[in-house]
CSV table of C-alpha atoms and ligand atoms in Angstrom, one decimal:
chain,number,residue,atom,x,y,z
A,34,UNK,CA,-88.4,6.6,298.3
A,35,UNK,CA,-84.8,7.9,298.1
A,36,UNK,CA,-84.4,11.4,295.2
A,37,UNK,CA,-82.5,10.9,291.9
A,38,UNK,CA,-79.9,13.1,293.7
A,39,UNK,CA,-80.7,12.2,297.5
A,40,UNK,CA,-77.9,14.2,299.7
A,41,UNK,CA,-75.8,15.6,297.0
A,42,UNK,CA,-75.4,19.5,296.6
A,43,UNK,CA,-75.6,21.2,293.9
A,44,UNK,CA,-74.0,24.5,292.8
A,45,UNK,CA,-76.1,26.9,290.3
A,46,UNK,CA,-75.5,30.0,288.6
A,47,UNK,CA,-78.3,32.7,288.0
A,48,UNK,CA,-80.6,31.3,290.7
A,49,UNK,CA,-82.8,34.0,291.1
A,50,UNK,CA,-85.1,33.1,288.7
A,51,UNK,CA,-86.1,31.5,285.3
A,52,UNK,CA,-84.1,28.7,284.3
A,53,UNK,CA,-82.1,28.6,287.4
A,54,UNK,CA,-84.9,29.0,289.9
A,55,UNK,CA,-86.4,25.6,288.0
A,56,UNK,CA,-83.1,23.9,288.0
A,57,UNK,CA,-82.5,24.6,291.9
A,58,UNK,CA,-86.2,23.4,292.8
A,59,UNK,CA,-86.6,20.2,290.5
A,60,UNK,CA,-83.1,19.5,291.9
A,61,UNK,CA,-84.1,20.2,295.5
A,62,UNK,CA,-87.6,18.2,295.4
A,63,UNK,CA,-85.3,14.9,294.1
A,64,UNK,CA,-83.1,15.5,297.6
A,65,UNK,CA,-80.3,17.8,296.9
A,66,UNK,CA,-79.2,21.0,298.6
A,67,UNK,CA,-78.2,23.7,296.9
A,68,UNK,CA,-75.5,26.5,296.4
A,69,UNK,CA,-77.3,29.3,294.5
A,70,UNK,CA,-75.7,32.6,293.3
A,71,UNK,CA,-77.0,35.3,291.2
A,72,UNK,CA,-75.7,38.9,289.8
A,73,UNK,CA,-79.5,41.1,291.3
A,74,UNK,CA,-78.3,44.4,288.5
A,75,UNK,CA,-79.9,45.4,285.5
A,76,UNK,CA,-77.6,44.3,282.4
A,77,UNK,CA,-76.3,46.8,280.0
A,78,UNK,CA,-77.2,46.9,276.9
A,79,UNK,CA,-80.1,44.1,278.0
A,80,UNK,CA,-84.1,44.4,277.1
A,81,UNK,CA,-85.5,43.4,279.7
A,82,UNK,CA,-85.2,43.8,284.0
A,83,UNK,CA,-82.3,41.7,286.0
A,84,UNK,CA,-83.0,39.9,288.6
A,85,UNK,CA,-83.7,41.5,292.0
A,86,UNK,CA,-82.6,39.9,295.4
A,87,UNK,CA,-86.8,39.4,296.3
A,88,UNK,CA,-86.2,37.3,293.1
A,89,UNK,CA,-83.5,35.2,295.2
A,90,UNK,CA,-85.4,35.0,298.6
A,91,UNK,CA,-88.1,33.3,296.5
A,92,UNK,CA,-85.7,30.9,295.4
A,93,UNK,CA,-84.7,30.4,299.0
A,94,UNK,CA,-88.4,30.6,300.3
A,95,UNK,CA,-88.8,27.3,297.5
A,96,UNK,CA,-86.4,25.0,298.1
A,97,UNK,CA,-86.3,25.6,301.8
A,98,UNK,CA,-90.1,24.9,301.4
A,99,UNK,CA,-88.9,21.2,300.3
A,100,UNK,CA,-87.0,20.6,303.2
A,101,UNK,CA,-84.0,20.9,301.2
A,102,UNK,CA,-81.0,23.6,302.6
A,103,UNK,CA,-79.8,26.6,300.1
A,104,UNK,CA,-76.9,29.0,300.9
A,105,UNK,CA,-77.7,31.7,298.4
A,106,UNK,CA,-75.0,34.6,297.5
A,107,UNK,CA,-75.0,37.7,295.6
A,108,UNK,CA,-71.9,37.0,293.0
A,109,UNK,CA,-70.7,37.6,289.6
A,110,UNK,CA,-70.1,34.9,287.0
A,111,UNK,CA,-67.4,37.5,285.4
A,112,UNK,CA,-65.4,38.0,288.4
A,113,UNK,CA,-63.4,35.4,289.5
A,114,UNK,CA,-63.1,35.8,293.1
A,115,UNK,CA,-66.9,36.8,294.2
A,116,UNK,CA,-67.7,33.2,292.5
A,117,UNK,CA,-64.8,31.7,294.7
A,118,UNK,CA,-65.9,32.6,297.9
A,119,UNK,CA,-69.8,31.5,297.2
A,120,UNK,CA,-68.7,27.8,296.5
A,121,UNK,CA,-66.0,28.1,299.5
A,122,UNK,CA,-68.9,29.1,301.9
A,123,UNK,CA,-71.4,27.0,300.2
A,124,UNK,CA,-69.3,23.6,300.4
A,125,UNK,CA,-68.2,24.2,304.0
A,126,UNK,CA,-71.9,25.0,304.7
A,127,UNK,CA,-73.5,22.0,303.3
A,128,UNK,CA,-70.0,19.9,302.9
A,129,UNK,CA,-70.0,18.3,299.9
A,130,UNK,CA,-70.4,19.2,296.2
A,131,UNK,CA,-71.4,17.2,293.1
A,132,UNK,CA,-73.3,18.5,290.8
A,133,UNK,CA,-72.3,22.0,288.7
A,134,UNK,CA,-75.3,24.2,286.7
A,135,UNK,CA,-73.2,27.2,284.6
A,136,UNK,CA,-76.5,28.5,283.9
A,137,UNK,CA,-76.0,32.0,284.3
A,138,UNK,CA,-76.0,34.1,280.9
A,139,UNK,CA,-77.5,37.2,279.3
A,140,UNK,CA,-79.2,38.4,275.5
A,141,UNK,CA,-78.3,42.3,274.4
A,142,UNK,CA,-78.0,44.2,272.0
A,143,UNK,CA,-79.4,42.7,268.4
A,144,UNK,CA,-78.0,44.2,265.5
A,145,UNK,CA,-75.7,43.0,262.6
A,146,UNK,CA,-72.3,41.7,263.6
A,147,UNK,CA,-70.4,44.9,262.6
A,148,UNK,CA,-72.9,47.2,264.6
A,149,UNK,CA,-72.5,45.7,267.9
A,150,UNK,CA,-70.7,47.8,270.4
A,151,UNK,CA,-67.4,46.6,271.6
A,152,UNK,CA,-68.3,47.0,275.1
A,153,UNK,CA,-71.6,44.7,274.7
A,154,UNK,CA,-69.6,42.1,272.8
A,155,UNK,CA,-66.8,42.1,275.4
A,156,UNK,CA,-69.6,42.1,278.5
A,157,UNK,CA,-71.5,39.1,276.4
A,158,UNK,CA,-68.4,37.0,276.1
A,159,UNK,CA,-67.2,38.1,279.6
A,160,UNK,CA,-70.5,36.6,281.4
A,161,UNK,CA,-71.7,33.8,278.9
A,162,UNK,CA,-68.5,32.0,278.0
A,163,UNK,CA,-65.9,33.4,280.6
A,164,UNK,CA,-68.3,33.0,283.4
A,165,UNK,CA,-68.9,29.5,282.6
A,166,UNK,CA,-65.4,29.0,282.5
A,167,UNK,CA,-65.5,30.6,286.5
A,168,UNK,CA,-68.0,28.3,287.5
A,169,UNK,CA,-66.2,25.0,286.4
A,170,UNK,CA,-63.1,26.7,287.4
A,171,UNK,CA,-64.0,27.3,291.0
A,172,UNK,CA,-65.9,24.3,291.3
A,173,UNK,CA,-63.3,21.2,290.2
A,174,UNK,CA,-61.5,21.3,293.1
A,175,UNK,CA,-64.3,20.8,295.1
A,176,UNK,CA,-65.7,18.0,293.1
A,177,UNK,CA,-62.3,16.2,292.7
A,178,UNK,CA,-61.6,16.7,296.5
A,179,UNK,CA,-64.9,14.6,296.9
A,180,UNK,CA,-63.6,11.8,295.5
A,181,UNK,CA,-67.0,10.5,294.7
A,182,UNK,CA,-66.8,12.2,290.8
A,183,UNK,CA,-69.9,14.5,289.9
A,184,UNK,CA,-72.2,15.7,287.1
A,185,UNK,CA,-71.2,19.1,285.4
A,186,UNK,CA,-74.0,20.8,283.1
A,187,UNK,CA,-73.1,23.8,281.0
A,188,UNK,CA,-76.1,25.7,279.9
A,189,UNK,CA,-75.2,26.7,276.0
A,190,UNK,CA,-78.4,27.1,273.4
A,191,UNK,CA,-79.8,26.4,270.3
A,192,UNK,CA,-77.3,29.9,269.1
A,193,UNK,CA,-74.5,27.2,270.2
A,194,UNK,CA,-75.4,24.8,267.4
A,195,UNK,CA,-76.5,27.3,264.5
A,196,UNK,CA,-75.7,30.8,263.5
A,197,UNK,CA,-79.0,33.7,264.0
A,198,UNK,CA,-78.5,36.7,262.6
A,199,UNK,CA,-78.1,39.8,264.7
A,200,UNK,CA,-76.4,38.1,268.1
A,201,UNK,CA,-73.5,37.6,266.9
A,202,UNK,CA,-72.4,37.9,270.2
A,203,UNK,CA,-74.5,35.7,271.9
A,204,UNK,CA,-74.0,32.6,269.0
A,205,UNK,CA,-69.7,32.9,270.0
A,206,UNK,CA,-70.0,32.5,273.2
A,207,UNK,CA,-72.9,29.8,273.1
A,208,UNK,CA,-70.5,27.9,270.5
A,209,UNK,CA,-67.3,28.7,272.4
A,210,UNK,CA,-69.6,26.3,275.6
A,211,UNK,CA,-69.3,24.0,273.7
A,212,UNK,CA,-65.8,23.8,273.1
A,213,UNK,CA,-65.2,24.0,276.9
A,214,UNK,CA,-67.8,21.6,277.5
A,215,UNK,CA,-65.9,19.1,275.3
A,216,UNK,CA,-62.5,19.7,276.5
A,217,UNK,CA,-63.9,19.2,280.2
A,218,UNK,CA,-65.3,16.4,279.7
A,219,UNK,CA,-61.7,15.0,278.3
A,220,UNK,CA,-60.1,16.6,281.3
A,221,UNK,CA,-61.9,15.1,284.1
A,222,UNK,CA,-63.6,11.8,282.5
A,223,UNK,CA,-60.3,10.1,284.9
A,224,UNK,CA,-62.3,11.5,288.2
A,225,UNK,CA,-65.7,10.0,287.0
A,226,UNK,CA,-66.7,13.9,286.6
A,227,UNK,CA,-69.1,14.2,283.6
A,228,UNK,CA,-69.5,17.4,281.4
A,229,UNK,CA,-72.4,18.2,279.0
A,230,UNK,CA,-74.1,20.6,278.1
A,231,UNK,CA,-77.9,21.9,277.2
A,232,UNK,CA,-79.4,23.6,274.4
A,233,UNK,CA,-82.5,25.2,274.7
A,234,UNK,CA,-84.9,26.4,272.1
A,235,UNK,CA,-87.4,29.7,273.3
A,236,UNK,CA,-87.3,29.4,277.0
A,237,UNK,CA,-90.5,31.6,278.1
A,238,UNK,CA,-89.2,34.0,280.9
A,239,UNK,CA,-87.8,37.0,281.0
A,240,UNK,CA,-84.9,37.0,278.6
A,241,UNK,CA,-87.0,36.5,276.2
A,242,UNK,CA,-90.5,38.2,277.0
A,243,UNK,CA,-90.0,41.7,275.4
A,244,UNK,CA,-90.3,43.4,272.4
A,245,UNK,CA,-86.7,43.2,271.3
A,246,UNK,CA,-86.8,39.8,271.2
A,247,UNK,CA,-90.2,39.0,269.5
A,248,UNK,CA,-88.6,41.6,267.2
A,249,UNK,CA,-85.8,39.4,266.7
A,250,UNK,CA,-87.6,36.7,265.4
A,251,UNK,CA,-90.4,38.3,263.2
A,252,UNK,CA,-87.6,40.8,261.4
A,253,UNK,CA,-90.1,43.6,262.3
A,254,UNK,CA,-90.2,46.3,264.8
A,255,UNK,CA,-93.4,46.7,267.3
A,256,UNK,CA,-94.2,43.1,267.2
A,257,UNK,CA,-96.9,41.2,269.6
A,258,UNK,CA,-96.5,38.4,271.4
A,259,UNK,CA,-99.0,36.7,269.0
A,260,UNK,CA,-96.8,37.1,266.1
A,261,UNK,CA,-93.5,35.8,268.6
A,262,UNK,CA,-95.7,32.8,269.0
A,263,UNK,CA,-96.3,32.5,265.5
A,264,UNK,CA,-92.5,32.9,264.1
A,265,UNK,CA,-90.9,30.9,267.1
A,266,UNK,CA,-93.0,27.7,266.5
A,267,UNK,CA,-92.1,28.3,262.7
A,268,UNK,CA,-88.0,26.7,263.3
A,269,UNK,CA,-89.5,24.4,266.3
A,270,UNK,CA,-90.2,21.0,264.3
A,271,UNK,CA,-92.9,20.6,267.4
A,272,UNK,CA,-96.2,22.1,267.3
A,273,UNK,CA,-95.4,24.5,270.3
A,274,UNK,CA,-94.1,28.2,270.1
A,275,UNK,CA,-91.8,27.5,273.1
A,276,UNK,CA,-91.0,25.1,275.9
A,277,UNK,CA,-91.1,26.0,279.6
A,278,UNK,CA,-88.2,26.1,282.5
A,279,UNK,CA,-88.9,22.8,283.8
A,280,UNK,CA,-88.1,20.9,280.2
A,281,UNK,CA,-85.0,22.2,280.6
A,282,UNK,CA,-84.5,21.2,284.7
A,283,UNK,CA,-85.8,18.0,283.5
A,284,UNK,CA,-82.5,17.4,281.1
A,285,UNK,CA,-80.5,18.3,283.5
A,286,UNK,CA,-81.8,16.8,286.1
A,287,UNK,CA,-81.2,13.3,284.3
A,288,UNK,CA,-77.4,14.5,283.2
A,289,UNK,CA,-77.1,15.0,287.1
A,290,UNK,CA,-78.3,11.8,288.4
A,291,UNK,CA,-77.2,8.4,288.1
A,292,UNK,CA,-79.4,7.8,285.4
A,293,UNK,CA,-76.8,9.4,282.9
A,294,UNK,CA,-73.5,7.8,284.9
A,295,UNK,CA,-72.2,7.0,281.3
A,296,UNK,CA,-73.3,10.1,279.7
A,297,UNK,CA,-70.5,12.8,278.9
A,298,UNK,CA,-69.3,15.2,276.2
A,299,UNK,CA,-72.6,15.5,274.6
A,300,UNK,CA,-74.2,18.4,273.7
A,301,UNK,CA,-78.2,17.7,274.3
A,302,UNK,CA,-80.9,19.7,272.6
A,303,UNK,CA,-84.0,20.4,274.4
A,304,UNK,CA,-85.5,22.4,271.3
A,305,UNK,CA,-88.4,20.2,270.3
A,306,UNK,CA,-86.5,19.1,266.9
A,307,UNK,CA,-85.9,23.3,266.8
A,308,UNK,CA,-82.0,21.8,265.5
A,309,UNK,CA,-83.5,20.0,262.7
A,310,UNK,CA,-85.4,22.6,260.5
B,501,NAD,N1,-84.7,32.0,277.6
B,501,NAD,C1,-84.3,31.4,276.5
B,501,NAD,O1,-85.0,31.4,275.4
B,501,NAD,C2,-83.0,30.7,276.4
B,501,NAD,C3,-82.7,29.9,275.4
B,501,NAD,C4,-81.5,29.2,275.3
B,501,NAD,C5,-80.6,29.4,276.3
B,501,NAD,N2,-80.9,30.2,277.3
B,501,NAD,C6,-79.9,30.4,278.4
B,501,NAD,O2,-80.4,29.9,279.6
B,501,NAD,C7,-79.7,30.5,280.7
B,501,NAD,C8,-80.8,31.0,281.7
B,501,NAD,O3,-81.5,32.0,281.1
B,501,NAD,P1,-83.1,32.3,281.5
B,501,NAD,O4,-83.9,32.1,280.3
B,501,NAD,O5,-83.4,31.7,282.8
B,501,NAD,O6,-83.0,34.0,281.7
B,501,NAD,P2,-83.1,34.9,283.0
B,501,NAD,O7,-82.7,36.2,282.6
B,501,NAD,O8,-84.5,34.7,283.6
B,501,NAD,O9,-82.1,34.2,284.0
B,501,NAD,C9,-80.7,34.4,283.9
B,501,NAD,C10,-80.1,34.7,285.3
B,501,NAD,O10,-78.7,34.8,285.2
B,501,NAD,C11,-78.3,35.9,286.1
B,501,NAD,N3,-77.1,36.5,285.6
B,501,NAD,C12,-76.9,37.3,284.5
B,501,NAD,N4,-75.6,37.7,284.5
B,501,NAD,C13,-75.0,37.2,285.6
B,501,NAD,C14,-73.7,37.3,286.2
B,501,NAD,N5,-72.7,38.1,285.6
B,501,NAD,N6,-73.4,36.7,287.3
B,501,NAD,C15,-74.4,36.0,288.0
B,501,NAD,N7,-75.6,35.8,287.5
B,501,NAD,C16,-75.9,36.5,286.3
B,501,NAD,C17,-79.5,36.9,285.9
B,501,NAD,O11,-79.5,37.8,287.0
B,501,NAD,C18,-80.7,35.9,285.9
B,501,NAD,O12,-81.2,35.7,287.2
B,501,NAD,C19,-78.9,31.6,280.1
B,501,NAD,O13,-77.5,31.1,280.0
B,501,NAD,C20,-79.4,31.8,278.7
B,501,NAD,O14,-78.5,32.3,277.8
B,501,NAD,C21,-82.0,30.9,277.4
């Protein structure tokens, strides 16, 4: 039986791992081939490890486990050119391109608004809004030059629906998606391209398993995982603490197939009702 995206390819930012590992497998087992590209540095200002490029051979070792083809690159969402060339090499590669994942985004420093450093601000809005702008940006010629229109998926948040104190930073540029996401969607509903984008509650992996984080959430310092768990599933309207990367690869998936043809413009929670409490 033929995939739900059987010979497309599909280009995806922060593939190393988490999220965008998921995306590039759950896409890859329903027939596509992938474009994958990932920063592999620590992040400044961040609380946790980056991604490593053992993190992107394991993507690699994955998909090309599913008989699916991947042309992964070391590139930054921020700068404008290393992005270029990935797609360029990817699409002649694997010669075709139709389905976009802006997925690549970072959580620092969390401390009230007029606290934050101007350098951590700037860097924040420089990879999570700016670099989603890249990606789209580099990739519409590609899809348009297909002629066959295509499925582009920004990955925004439940901080691009409603304020949280203390990331400032993070909430603009997860609301400023949005705003791109909706103008897209305007701009290239004439080529059949459709734009949306995701919002995910707590994902678990590694943005958010550290201290920093649970701190974030239980308004103490030194707090356990335990007590994460606890004040996470306290604004999920679901009895769960979290949901996993493959909820997430799941949505998209079904914005990338055919099944959501007619679906564009829409921001779509995947919070577990986390946007209604
Ligand atoms: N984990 C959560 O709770 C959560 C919730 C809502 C939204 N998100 C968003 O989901 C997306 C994926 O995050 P994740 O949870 O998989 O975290 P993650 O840290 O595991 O993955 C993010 C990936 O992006 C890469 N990256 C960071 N800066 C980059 C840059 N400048 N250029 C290229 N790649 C870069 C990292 O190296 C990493 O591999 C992010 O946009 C994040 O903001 C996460």
């Amino acid at each position: 039986m033929a995939g739900r995206v059987e010979g497309k390819v599909a280009f995806i930012t922060g593939a190393a791992r988490g999220q965008g590992r998921s995306h590039a497998l759950r896409l890859a087992q329903e027939g596509a081939d992938i474009i994958a590209i990932d920063l592999l540095e620590d992040i400044p200002g961040a609380p946790y490890s980056g991604a490593t490029r053992a993190d992107l051979d394991e993507t690699v070792r994955q998909v090309e486990a599913l008989d699916r083809r991947i042309v992964a690159t070391k590139a930054d969402v921020r700068d404008l050119g290393s992005l270029q060339q990935a797609v360029d090499a990817g699409v002649a590669e694997l010669g075709r391109l139709d389905i976009v994942s802006a997925n690549a985004g970072i959580s620092t420093q969390m401390v009230p608004t007029d606290q934050l450093d101007e350098d951590i601000w700037q860097n924040m809005l420089d990879t999570n809004l700016t670099g989603v702008w890249h990606t789209a940006k580099v990739a519409i010629p590609h899809l348009k030059a297909g002629g066959r229109g295509g499925s582009i998926i920004l990955t925004s948040s439940e901080a691009g629906i409603r304020g949280y104190a203390n990331i400032a930073h993070y909430v603009s540029a997860k609301h400023g998606v949005v705003g791109l996401m909706r103008t897209l969607a305007l701009e290239l509903a004439p080529h059949s391209i459709r734009v949306n984008s995701i919002h995910p509650t707590q994902v678990y992996t590694d943005m958010i398993q550290n201290s920093a984080t649970y701190d974030l959430f239980t308004g103490k310092t030194g707090s356990t995982k335990e007590e994460f768990a606890a004040a996470s599933q306290a604004v999920i309207a679901l009895p769960i603490p979290w949901v996993e990367s493959i909820d997430i690869s799941n949505a998209l998936l079904f914005l990338a197939s055919d099944e959501g043809r007619y679906i564009t413009g829409v921001p779509l929670p995947v919070d577990g009702g986390n946007f209604l409490l």
